[in-house]
């Protein structure tokens, strides 16, 4: 955390001058040159959000010991900024570091279902803007990233992407409609990975007999949706147990027979 904070402080200093911005452009391979933050603060916010995004991805989708390895990589480097540059520019699918608010909005305004640059982002951001408020803003003093990425930045993005001024999520209405972390329903399985920071918003207690839940040690975001392929992975056993519980739950709901193998596997879990 201290190394990330140090690197952020260096970047905040560099972004304040034309020479510093040119240096950041070269280091991060920016899509377009960084502008003067006094003129285009939203562009600077896009840049700092993009720089922080690999860390969010590592934590949210962690498998094996990736978090420990990234922390070790950032922590051991005498040049923390160089380490963050390497993390950004070697991320999967990297082309360039985003620095344009207008281009970001333009991309998210695409309603073409085949547009691979958007994917599910537009529909997910709509839910965030209207229902959930799951903004990953960076204004707290208790975190090491740039405070250019504020709640106001995301509110502005919501308004600009969907063309609705003052668009903010009605979180209270969402919790009231769906029941928050005590939903009312039947035949629903709630799996969560304990490594996933989002698990704290999930169903983690018994709410009704028809709504089983499972908190899986050592697993991350949506990991139950993937096959437990590698037996050497620490999370292999708990993922296998989760899959058996999901499969047998659905069979029970459909009135289907559960095989002896599944019964033995559940007993071992």
CSV table of N, CA and C in Angstrom, one decimal, residues 237 240-269:
chain,number,residue,atom,x,y,z
A,237,UNK,N,-10.8,-28.1,-4.2
A,237,UNK,CA,-11.8,-28.9,-3.4
A,237,UNK,C,-13.0,-28.2,-3.1
A,240,UNK,N,-15.2,-27.8,-6.2
A,240,UNK,CA,-15.9,-29.1,-6.5
A,240,UNK,C,-17.1,-29.3,-5.6
A,241,UNK,N,-16.9,-29.0,-4.3
A,241,UNK,CA,-18.0,-29.1,-3.4
A,241,UNK,C,-19.2,-28.2,-3.7
A,242,UNK,N,-18.8,-27.0,-4.1
A,242,UNK,CA,-19.8,-26.0,-4.5
A,242,UNK,C,-20.6,-26.5,-5.7
A,243,UNK,N,-19.9,-27.0,-6.7
A,243,UNK,CA,-20.6,-27.5,-7.9
A,243,UNK,C,-21.5,-28.7,-7.5
A,244,UNK,N,-21.1,-29.6,-6.7
A,244,UNK,CA,-22.0,-30.7,-6.2
A,244,UNK,C,-23.2,-30.1,-5.5
A,245,UNK,N,-23.0,-29.1,-4.7
A,245,UNK,CA,-24.2,-28.6,-3.9
A,245,UNK,C,-25.1,-27.9,-4.9
A,246,UNK,N,-24.6,-27.2,-5.9
A,246,UNK,CA,-25.4,-26.5,-6.8
A,246,UNK,C,-26.2,-27.5,-7.7
A,247,UNK,N,-25.5,-28.5,-8.1
A,247,UNK,CA,-26.2,-29.5,-9.0
A,247,UNK,C,-27.3,-30.3,-8.2
A,248,UNK,N,-27.0,-30.7,-7.0
A,248,UNK,CA,-28.0,-31.5,-6.3
A,248,UNK,C,-29.1,-30.6,-5.8
A,249,UNK,N,-28.8,-29.3,-5.6
A,249,UNK,CA,-29.9,-28.4,-5.2
A,249,UNK,C,-30.9,-28.3,-6.4
A,250,UNK,N,-30.4,-28.1,-7.6
A,250,UNK,CA,-31.2,-27.9,-8.8
A,250,UNK,C,-32.0,-29.2,-9.0
A,251,UNK,N,-31.4,-30.4,-8.8
A,251,UNK,CA,-32.1,-31.7,-9.0
A,251,UNK,C,-33.2,-31.8,-8.0
A,252,UNK,N,-33.0,-31.4,-6.8
A,252,UNK,CA,-34.0,-31.5,-5.8
A,252,UNK,C,-35.2,-30.6,-6.2
A,253,UNK,N,-34.9,-29.4,-6.6
A,253,UNK,CA,-36.0,-28.5,-7.0
A,253,UNK,C,-36.8,-29.0,-8.2
A,254,UNK,N,-36.1,-29.8,-9.1
A,254,UNK,CA,-36.8,-30.3,-10.3
A,254,UNK,C,-37.4,-31.7,-10.0
A,255,UNK,N,-37.2,-32.2,-8.8
A,255,UNK,CA,-37.7,-33.5,-8.5
A,255,UNK,C,-36.9,-34.7,-9.1
A,256,UNK,N,-35.6,-34.5,-9.4
A,256,UNK,CA,-34.8,-35.5,-10.1
A,256,UNK,C,-34.0,-36.3,-9.0
A,257,UNK,N,-33.7,-37.5,-9.4
A,257,UNK,CA,-32.9,-38.3,-8.5
A,257,UNK,C,-31.4,-37.8,-8.4
A,258,UNK,N,-30.9,-37.9,-7.1
A,258,UNK,CA,-29.5,-37.6,-6.9
A,258,UNK,C,-28.7,-38.9,-6.9
A,259,UNK,N,-27.6,-38.9,-7.7
A,259,UNK,CA,-26.9,-40.2,-7.8
A,259,UNK,C,-26.1,-40.5,-6.6
A,260,UNK,N,-25.8,-41.8,-6.4
A,260,UNK,CA,-24.9,-42.2,-5.2
A,260,UNK,C,-23.6,-41.5,-5.2
A,261,UNK,N,-23.0,-41.2,-6.4
A,261,UNK,CA,-21.7,-40.5,-6.4
A,261,UNK,C,-21.9,-39.1,-5.9
A,262,UNK,N,-23.0,-38.4,-6.2
A,262,UNK,CA,-23.2,-37.1,-5.7
A,262,UNK,C,-23.5,-37.1,-4.2
A,263,UNK,N,-24.2,-38.1,-3.7
A,263,UNK,CA,-24.4,-38.2,-2.3
A,263,UNK,C,-23.1,-38.4,-1.5
A,264,UNK,N,-22.2,-39.3,-2.1
A,264,UNK,CA,-20.9,-39.5,-1.4
A,264,UNK,C,-20.1,-38.2,-1.5
A,265,UNK,N,-20.1,-37.5,-2.6
A,265,UNK,CA,-19.3,-36.3,-2.7
A,265,UNK,C,-19.8,-35.2,-1.8
A,266,UNK,N,-21.1,-35.1,-1.6
A,266,UNK,CA,-21.7,-34.1,-0.6
A,266,UNK,C,-21.3,-34.5,0.8
A,267,UNK,N,-21.2,-35.8,1.1
A,267,UNK,CA,-20.9,-36.2,2.4
A,267,UNK,C,-19.4,-35.8,2.7
A,268,UNK,N,-18.5,-35.9,1.7
A,268,UNK,CA,-17.1,-35.6,1.9
A,268,UNK,C,-17.0,-34.1,2.0
A,269,UNK,N,-17.9,-33.3,1.5
A,269,UNK,CA,-17.8,-31.9,1.7
A,269,UNK,C,-18.2,-31.5,3.1
